[in-house]
Amino acid sequence: MIKITQACDLVIFGTKGDLAQRKLLPALYKLEILNKIHPNTRIIGAGRADWTQDEYIKIVKTAIKKFSKENIDENTWNKLSSRLHFCNIDVFKEVFFKKLKKILHQTKNTIIYYCAVPPSAFNAIFQGLGKVNLNSFPSRIIIEKPLGVCLKTCKKINDQISKYFLESQIFRIDHYLGKESILNLLSLRFANALFFNNWNNKIIDHIQITVSEEIGIENRWNYFDDMGQTKDMVQNHLLQILTIIAMDQPKDISSKHIQNEKIKILRALKNINIENINTKTVRGQYTEGNIHGKKVPSYLEENGANSISQTETYVCIKVDLKNDQWFGVPFYLRTGKRLAQKYSEIVIVFKKIPINLFKDYNHNLSQNKLIIRLDPNENIQIDFLKKLSGLNEIYQLKNETMQSNLSIEKQHHQIDAYERLLLEVMKGAQSLFVCREEIEESWKWIDPIINAWKNNKKNTLQLYAAGTWGPKHADEMIMKDGRNWHKFR
Ligand code: BG6
């Protein structure tokens, strides 16, 4: 049971923006339903709008009605609305931070700042808070991607924030770390001897990580076109999943030890550069197509598009690690927009049994798989072989699947990643957040890939129709290694 948190003043910069409206305010409402917020906690919306307190409360209610999965219950809403305050602020002007300070000095609550604003406004916030001494420990600050577009720009943000805040005050969100199935990876790996003892290159053949999205660019063309799927999804979410799968057992479950193990994995990623870019990566872009019977435009015809963009909306990467535990075990990552279905899973494929005792009846024994599904219907599944039941040949085998009932459990405890992550910040626990070194190491590995794509003329963008599973080159890449993508059933 998660304990009720300490009393906080949560300041949301950018309270009018998409992130606050779609995710943060509904998450706070859910935490209120679950009684997880301290009675004296206050929520201070900060933004440029000239709203009165009443107007702000109405705007928050509208956002919750629109974006929360929960029905509005008047009692709960009254509790939440009594916490709400609005502070009109122009983050580029120091005088406004003095106004904020007056509000914050009304209590002794721990202060949490959520920078739900574009990164171009981050530094003004760090400086503004610093100038009026609102940055001292134990205040906490939350920032979220894009944290740079390359190592250099990421370092710049980290340098700027570290002038005013200690690393122990900084919470860098990767919302995948708040997902139930990702958290489950830790318990699965480190609480079960069955998996713990079989988690290495002697037993595991390869690993597949797929994050497939149905949605396209959702009116974010300019943002997305500067990023592409590699920076938008691989640099953060997929690499985080990879590190949790590959990391060694931490000394304990403190953030320091977990993050240290993850950093070791990021440092062990084998370089992909101009020499091997064509064999290790496939990148694609969607053309028009159909998703669930509805026609959708190509990437180049989306709202606001520039018709000659070479930005990838799909990427597949074969990742190798240079450490003893994973030597010879490739991690195949793939993710794309406008694919056939929203579907994400991690597939651990075990090695073939060396001697097939059943060969007279079963020529090929299929490999065991452990499948951790994130979407749809979170689940853990094990594929194995068993005897075909009945009066058949006793050595005739069939594939069988054993599934956990996480999705049924989840109906009772449905927690969104932002609910969990906000709660963790309120508790001051950093293990579900990304530290400076992690994020910089991941950019160190991503930058040469992006540069190699730019500089290798032979590396062409593969087109795929929206509503399919992406470019056929990604299938060919894994098939060349004598493997196949796990088929979602
Ligand atoms: C975000 C990306 O970080 O993650 C989006 O910017 C992407 O482009 C989203 O659609 C996917 O998140 P989820 O939780 O829906 O898998």
JSON list of N, CA and C in Angstrom, two decimals, residues 8-52:
[
{"chain": "A", "resi": 8, "resn": "CYS", "atom": "N", "xyz": [2.80, 18.99, 0.52]},
{"chain": "A", "resi": 8, "resn": "CYS", "atom": "CA", "xyz": [3.63, 19.63, -0.52]},
{"chain": "A", "resi": 8, "resn": "CYS", "atom": "C", "xyz": [2.90, 20.83, -1.10]},
{"chain": "A", "resi": 9, "resn": "ASP", "atom": "N", "xyz": [3.67, 21.72, -1.68]},
{"chain": "A", "resi": 9, "resn": "ASP", "atom": "CA", "xyz": [3.11, 22.74, -2.57]},
{"chain": "A", "resi": 9, "resn": "ASP", "atom": "C", "xyz": [3.58, 22.36, -3.96]},
{"chain": "A", "resi": 10, "resn": "LEU", "atom": "N", "xyz": [2.67, 21.88, -4.78]},
{"chain": "A", "resi": 10, "resn": "LEU", "atom": "CA", "xyz": [3.04, 21.47, -6.14]},
{"chain": "A", "resi": 10, "resn": "LEU", "atom": "C", "xyz": [2.76, 22.63, -7.09]},
{"chain": "A", "resi": 11, "resn": "VAL", "atom": "N", "xyz": [3.83, 23.21, -7.64]},
{"chain": "A", "resi": 11, "resn": "VAL", "atom": "CA", "xyz": [3.67, 24.33, -8.57]},
{"chain": "A", "resi": 11, "resn": "VAL", "atom": "C", "xyz": [3.75, 23.77, -9.99]},
{"chain": "A", "resi": 12, "resn": "ILE", "atom": "N", "xyz": [2.68, 23.97, -10.77]},
{"chain": "A", "resi": 12, "resn": "ILE", "atom": "CA", "xyz": [2.72, 23.46, -12.15]},
{"chain": "A", "resi": 12, "resn": "ILE", "atom": "C", "xyz": [2.94, 24.65, -13.10]},
{"chain": "A", "resi": 13, "resn": "PHE", "atom": "N", "xyz": [4.18, 24.77, -13.60]},
{"chain": "A", "resi": 13, "resn": "PHE", "atom": "CA", "xyz": [4.43, 25.78, -14.63]},
{"chain": "A", "resi": 13, "resn": "PHE", "atom": "C", "xyz": [3.87, 25.23, -15.94]},
{"chain": "A", "resi": 14, "resn": "GLY", "atom": "N", "xyz": [3.08, 26.05, -16.63]},
{"chain": "A", "resi": 14, "resn": "GLY", "atom": "CA", "xyz": [2.47, 25.57, -17.87]},
{"chain": "A", "resi": 14, "resn": "GLY", "atom": "C", "xyz": [1.17, 24.85, -17.57]},
{"chain": "A", "resi": 15, "resn": "THR", "atom": "N", "xyz": [0.43, 25.35, -16.62]},
{"chain": "A", "resi": 15, "resn": "THR", "atom": "CA", "xyz": [-0.79, 24.67, -16.19]},
{"chain": "A", "resi": 15, "resn": "THR", "atom": "C", "xyz": [-1.87, 24.65, -17.27]},
{"chain": "A", "resi": 16, "resn": "LYS", "atom": "N", "xyz": [-1.70, 25.55, -18.28]},
{"chain": "A", "resi": 16, "resn": "LYS", "atom": "CA", "xyz": [-2.68, 25.63, -19.36]},
{"chain": "A", "resi": 16, "resn": "LYS", "atom": "C", "xyz": [-2.35, 24.65, -20.49]},
{"chain": "A", "resi": 17, "resn": "GLY", "atom": "N", "xyz": [-1.12, 24.16, -20.47]},
{"chain": "A", "resi": 17, "resn": "GLY", "atom": "CA", "xyz": [-0.62, 23.35, -21.60]},
{"chain": "A", "resi": 17, "resn": "GLY", "atom": "C", "xyz": [-1.19, 21.94, -21.64]},
{"chain": "A", "resi": 18, "resn": "ASP", "atom": "N", "xyz": [-0.83, 21.27, -22.74]},
{"chain": "A", "resi": 18, "resn": "ASP", "atom": "CA", "xyz": [-1.34, 19.94, -23.03]},
{"chain": "A", "resi": 18, "resn": "ASP", "atom": "C", "xyz": [-1.01, 18.90, -21.95]},
{"chain": "A", "resi": 19, "resn": "LEU", "atom": "N", "xyz": [0.25, 18.92, -21.51]},
{"chain": "A", "resi": 19, "resn": "LEU", "atom": "CA", "xyz": [0.69, 17.92, -20.52]},
{"chain": "A", "resi": 19, "resn": "LEU", "atom": "C", "xyz": [-0.10, 18.08, -19.22]},
{"chain": "A", "resi": 20, "resn": "ALA", "atom": "N", "xyz": [-0.23, 19.33, -18.77]},
{"chain": "A", "resi": 20, "resn": "ALA", "atom": "CA", "xyz": [-0.95, 19.56, -17.51]},
{"chain": "A", "resi": 20, "resn": "ALA", "atom": "C", "xyz": [-2.41, 19.15, -17.66]},
{"chain": "A", "resi": 21, "resn": "GLN", "atom": "N", "xyz": [-3.02, 19.57, -18.75]},
{"chain": "A", "resi": 21, "resn": "GLN", "atom": "CA", "xyz": [-4.46, 19.34, -18.91]},
{"chain": "A", "resi": 21, "resn": "GLN", "atom": "C", "xyz": [-4.78, 17.85, -19.13]},
{"chain": "A", "resi": 22, "resn": "ARG", "atom": "N", "xyz": [-3.99, 17.21, -19.99]},
{"chain": "A", "resi": 22, "resn": "ARG", "atom": "CA", "xyz": [-4.31, 15.81, -20.32]},
{"chain": "A", "resi": 22, "resn": "ARG", "atom": "C", "xyz": [-3.86, 14.83, -19.26]},
{"chain": "A", "resi": 23, "resn": "LYS", "atom": "N", "xyz": [-2.72, 15.12, -18.64]},
{"chain": "A", "resi": 23, "resn": "LYS", "atom": "CA", "xyz": [-2.11, 14.09, -17.78]},
{"chain": "A", "resi": 23, "resn": "LYS", "atom": "C", "xyz": [-2.06, 14.49, -16.31]},
{"chain": "A", "resi": 24, "resn": "LEU", "atom": "N", "xyz": [-1.49, 15.69, -16.03]},
{"chain": "A", "resi": 24, "resn": "LEU", "atom": "CA", "xyz": [-1.18, 15.99, -14.62]},
{"chain": "A", "resi": 24, "resn": "LEU", "atom": "C", "xyz": [-2.44, 16.24, -13.80]},
{"chain": "A", "resi": 25, "resn": "LEU", "atom": "N", "xyz": [-3.35, 17.06, -14.31]},
{"chain": "A", "resi": 25, "resn": "LEU", "atom": "CA", "xyz": [-4.54, 17.37, -13.51]},
{"chain": "A", "resi": 25, "resn": "LEU", "atom": "C", "xyz": [-5.41, 16.11, -13.33]},
{"chain": "A", "resi": 26, "resn": "PRO", "atom": "N", "xyz": [-5.65, 15.32, -14.40]},
{"chain": "A", "resi": 26, "resn": "PRO", "atom": "CA", "xyz": [-6.39, 14.06, -14.17]},
{"chain": "A", "resi": 26, "resn": "PRO", "atom": "C", "xyz": [-5.68, 13.12, -13.19]},
{"chain": "A", "resi": 27, "resn": "ALA", "atom": "N", "xyz": [-4.34, 13.12, -13.24]},
{"chain": "A", "resi": 27, "resn": "ALA", "atom": "CA", "xyz": [-3.59, 12.24, -12.31]},
{"chain": "A", "resi": 27, "resn": "ALA", "atom": "C", "xyz": [-3.81, 12.70, -10.88]},
{"chain": "A", "resi": 28, "resn": "LEU", "atom": "N", "xyz": [-3.80, 14.01, -10.66]},
{"chain": "A", "resi": 28, "resn": "LEU", "atom": "CA", "xyz": [-4.01, 14.52, -9.29]},
{"chain": "A", "resi": 28, "resn": "LEU", "atom": "C", "xyz": [-5.42, 14.20, -8.82]},
{"chain": "A", "resi": 29, "resn": "TYR", "atom": "N", "xyz": [-6.37, 14.27, -9.74]},
{"chain": "A", "resi": 29, "resn": "TYR", "atom": "CA", "xyz": [-7.75, 13.93, -9.37]},
{"chain": "A", "resi": 29, "resn": "TYR", "atom": "C", "xyz": [-7.84, 12.45, -8.93]},
{"chain": "A", "resi": 30, "resn": "LYS", "atom": "N", "xyz": [-7.16, 11.60, -9.69]},
{"chain": "A", "resi": 30, "resn": "LYS", "atom": "CA", "xyz": [-7.18, 10.17, -9.35]},
{"chain": "A", "resi": 30, "resn": "LYS", "atom": "C", "xyz": [-6.52, 9.93, -7.98]},
{"chain": "A", "resi": 31, "resn": "LEU", "atom": "N", "xyz": [-5.42, 10.64, -7.74]},
{"chain": "A", "resi": 31, "resn": "LEU", "atom": "CA", "xyz": [-4.75, 10.48, -6.43]},
{"chain": "A", "resi": 31, "resn": "LEU", "atom": "C", "xyz": [-5.67, 10.96, -5.31]},
{"chain": "A", "resi": 32, "resn": "GLU", "atom": "N", "xyz": [-6.47, 11.96, -5.61]},
{"chain": "A", "resi": 32, "resn": "GLU", "atom": "CA", "xyz": [-7.43, 12.44, -4.61]},
{"chain": "A", "resi": 32, "resn": "GLU", "atom": "C", "xyz": [-8.47, 11.35, -4.34]},
{"chain": "A", "resi": 33, "resn": "ILE", "atom": "N", "xyz": [-8.97, 10.73, -5.39]},
{"chain": "A", "resi": 33, "resn": "ILE", "atom": "CA", "xyz": [-9.94, 9.63, -5.21]},
{"chain": "A", "resi": 33, "resn": "ILE", "atom": "C", "xyz": [-9.34, 8.56, -4.32]},
{"chain": "A", "resi": 34, "resn": "LEU", "atom": "N", "xyz": [-8.06, 8.27, -4.57]},
{"chain": "A", "resi": 34, "resn": "LEU", "atom": "CA", "xyz": [-7.41, 7.18, -3.83]},
{"chain": "A", "resi": 34, "resn": "LEU", "atom": "C", "xyz": [-6.92, 7.63, -2.44]},
{"chain": "A", "resi": 35, "resn": "ASN", "atom": "N", "xyz": [-7.20, 8.89, -2.12]},
{"chain": "A", "resi": 35, "resn": "ASN", "atom": "CA", "xyz": [-6.82, 9.39, -0.80]},
{"chain": "A", "resi": 35, "resn": "ASN", "atom": "C", "xyz": [-5.31, 9.38, -0.56]},
{"chain": "A", "resi": 36, "resn": "LYS", "atom": "N", "xyz": [-4.55, 9.64, -1.60]},
{"chain": "A", "resi": 36, "resn": "LYS", "atom": "CA", "xyz": [-3.09, 9.54, -1.48]},
{"chain": "A", "resi": 36, "resn": "LYS", "atom": "C", "xyz": [-2.42, 10.87, -1.23]},
{"chain": "A", "resi": 37, "resn": "ILE", "atom": "N", "xyz": [-3.19, 11.96, -1.27]},
{"chain": "A", "resi": 37, "resn": "ILE", "atom": "CA", "xyz": [-2.55, 13.27, -1.14]},
{"chain": "A", "resi": 37, "resn": "ILE", "atom": "C", "xyz": [-2.74, 13.78, 0.29]},
{"chain": "A", "resi": 38, "resn": "HIS", "atom": "N", "xyz": [-1.67, 14.33, 0.83]},
{"chain": "A", "resi": 38, "resn": "HIS", "atom": "CA", "xyz": [-1.73, 14.85, 2.20]},
{"chain": "A", "resi": 38, "resn": "HIS", "atom": "C", "xyz": [-2.80, 15.95, 2.29]},
{"chain": "A", "resi": 39, "resn": "PRO", "atom": "N", "xyz": [-3.56, 16.01, 3.38]},
{"chain": "A", "resi": 39, "resn": "PRO", "atom": "CA", "xyz": [-4.64, 17.01, 3.47]},
{"chain": "A", "resi": 39, "resn": "PRO", "atom": "C", "xyz": [-4.15, 18.45, 3.29]},
{"chain": "A", "resi": 40, "resn": "ASN", "atom": "N", "xyz": [-2.89, 18.73, 3.68]},
{"chain": "A", "resi": 40, "resn": "ASN", "atom": "CA", "xyz": [-2.42, 20.13, 3.56]},
{"chain": "A", "resi": 40, "resn": "ASN", "atom": "C", "xyz": [-1.70, 20.44, 2.26]},
{"chain": "A", "resi": 41, "resn": "THR", "atom": "N", "xyz": [-1.67, 19.48, 1.36]},
{"chain": "A", "resi": 41, "resn": "THR", "atom": "CA", "xyz": [-0.99, 19.73, 0.08]},
{"chain": "A", "resi": 41, "resn": "THR", "atom": "C", "xyz": [-1.77, 20.76, -0.75]},
{"chain": "A", "resi": 42, "resn": "ARG", "atom": "N", "xyz": [-1.01, 21.66, -1.40]},
{"chain": "A", "resi": 42, "resn": "ARG", "atom": "CA", "xyz": [-1.66, 22.65, -2.26]},
{"chain": "A", "resi": 42, "resn": "ARG", "atom": "C", "xyz": [-1.14, 22.48, -3.70]},
{"chain": "A", "resi": 43, "resn": "ILE", "atom": "N", "xyz": [-2.01, 22.85, -4.66]},
{"chain": "A", "resi": 43, "resn": "ILE", "atom": "CA", "xyz": [-1.60, 22.77, -6.07]},
{"chain": "A", "resi": 43, "resn": "ILE", "atom": "C", "xyz": [-1.66, 24.19, -6.62]},
{"chain": "A", "resi": 44, "resn": "ILE", "atom": "N", "xyz": [-0.52, 24.66, -7.11]},
{"chain": "A", "resi": 44, "resn": "ILE", "atom": "CA", "xyz": [-0.47, 26.04, -7.57]},
{"chain": "A", "resi": 44, "resn": "ILE", "atom": "C", "xyz": [-0.23, 26.06, -9.07]},
{"chain": "A", "resi": 45, "resn": "GLY", "atom": "N", "xyz": [-1.26, 26.42, -9.80]},
{"chain": "A", "resi": 45, "resn": "GLY", "atom": "CA", "xyz": [-1.12, 26.51, -11.26]},
{"chain": "A", "resi": 45, "resn": "GLY", "atom": "C", "xyz": [-0.40, 27.82, -11.55]},
{"chain": "A", "resi": 46, "resn": "ALA", "atom": "N", "xyz": [0.64, 27.74, -12.37]},
{"chain": "A", "resi": 46, "resn": "ALA", "atom": "CA", "xyz": [1.37, 28.96, -12.72]},
{"chain": "A", "resi": 46, "resn": "ALA", "atom": "C", "xyz": [1.38, 29.09, -14.23]},
{"chain": "A", "resi": 47, "resn": "GLY", "atom": "N", "xyz": [0.96, 30.26, -14.71]},
{"chain": "A", "resi": 47, "resn": "GLY", "atom": "CA", "xyz": [0.93, 30.43, -16.16]},
{"chain": "A", "resi": 47, "resn": "GLY", "atom": "C", "xyz": [0.74, 31.88, -16.53]},
{"chain": "A", "resi": 48, "resn": "ARG", "atom": "N", "xyz": [0.84, 32.13, -17.84]},
{"chain": "A", "resi": 48, "resn": "ARG", "atom": "CA", "xyz": [0.78, 33.53, -18.29]},
{"chain": "A", "resi": 48, "resn": "ARG", "atom": "C", "xyz": [-0.64, 34.09, -18.33]},
{"chain": "A", "resi": 49, "resn": "ALA", "atom": "N", "xyz": [-1.64, 33.18, -18.31]},
{"chain": "A", "resi": 49, "resn": "ALA", "atom": "CA", "xyz": [-3.03, 33.63, -18.43]},
{"chain": "A", "resi": 49, "resn": "ALA", "atom": "C", "xyz": [-3.38, 34.57, -17.27]},
{"chain": "A", "resi": 50, "resn": "ASP", "atom": "N", "xyz": [-4.37, 35.40, -17.54]},
{"chain": "A", "resi": 50, "resn": "ASP", "atom": "CA", "xyz": [-4.75, 36.37, -16.52]},
{"chain": "A", "resi": 50, "resn": "ASP", "atom": "C", "xyz": [-6.01, 35.86, -15.81]},
{"chain": "A", "resi": 51, "resn": "TRP", "atom": "N", "xyz": [-5.98, 34.64, -15.32]},
{"chain": "A", "resi": 51, "resn": "TRP", "atom": "CA", "xyz": [-7.18, 34.04, -14.74]},
{"chain": "A", "resi": 51, "resn": "TRP", "atom": "C", "xyz": [-7.36, 34.47, -13.29]},
{"chain": "A", "resi": 52, "resn": "THR", "atom": "N", "xyz": [-8.64, 34.55, -12.88]},
{"chain": "A", "resi": 52, "resn": "THR", "atom": "CA", "xyz": [-8.91, 34.70, -11.45]},
{"chain": "A", "resi": 52, "resn": "THR", "atom": "C", "xyz": [-8.87, 33.30, -10.87]}
]
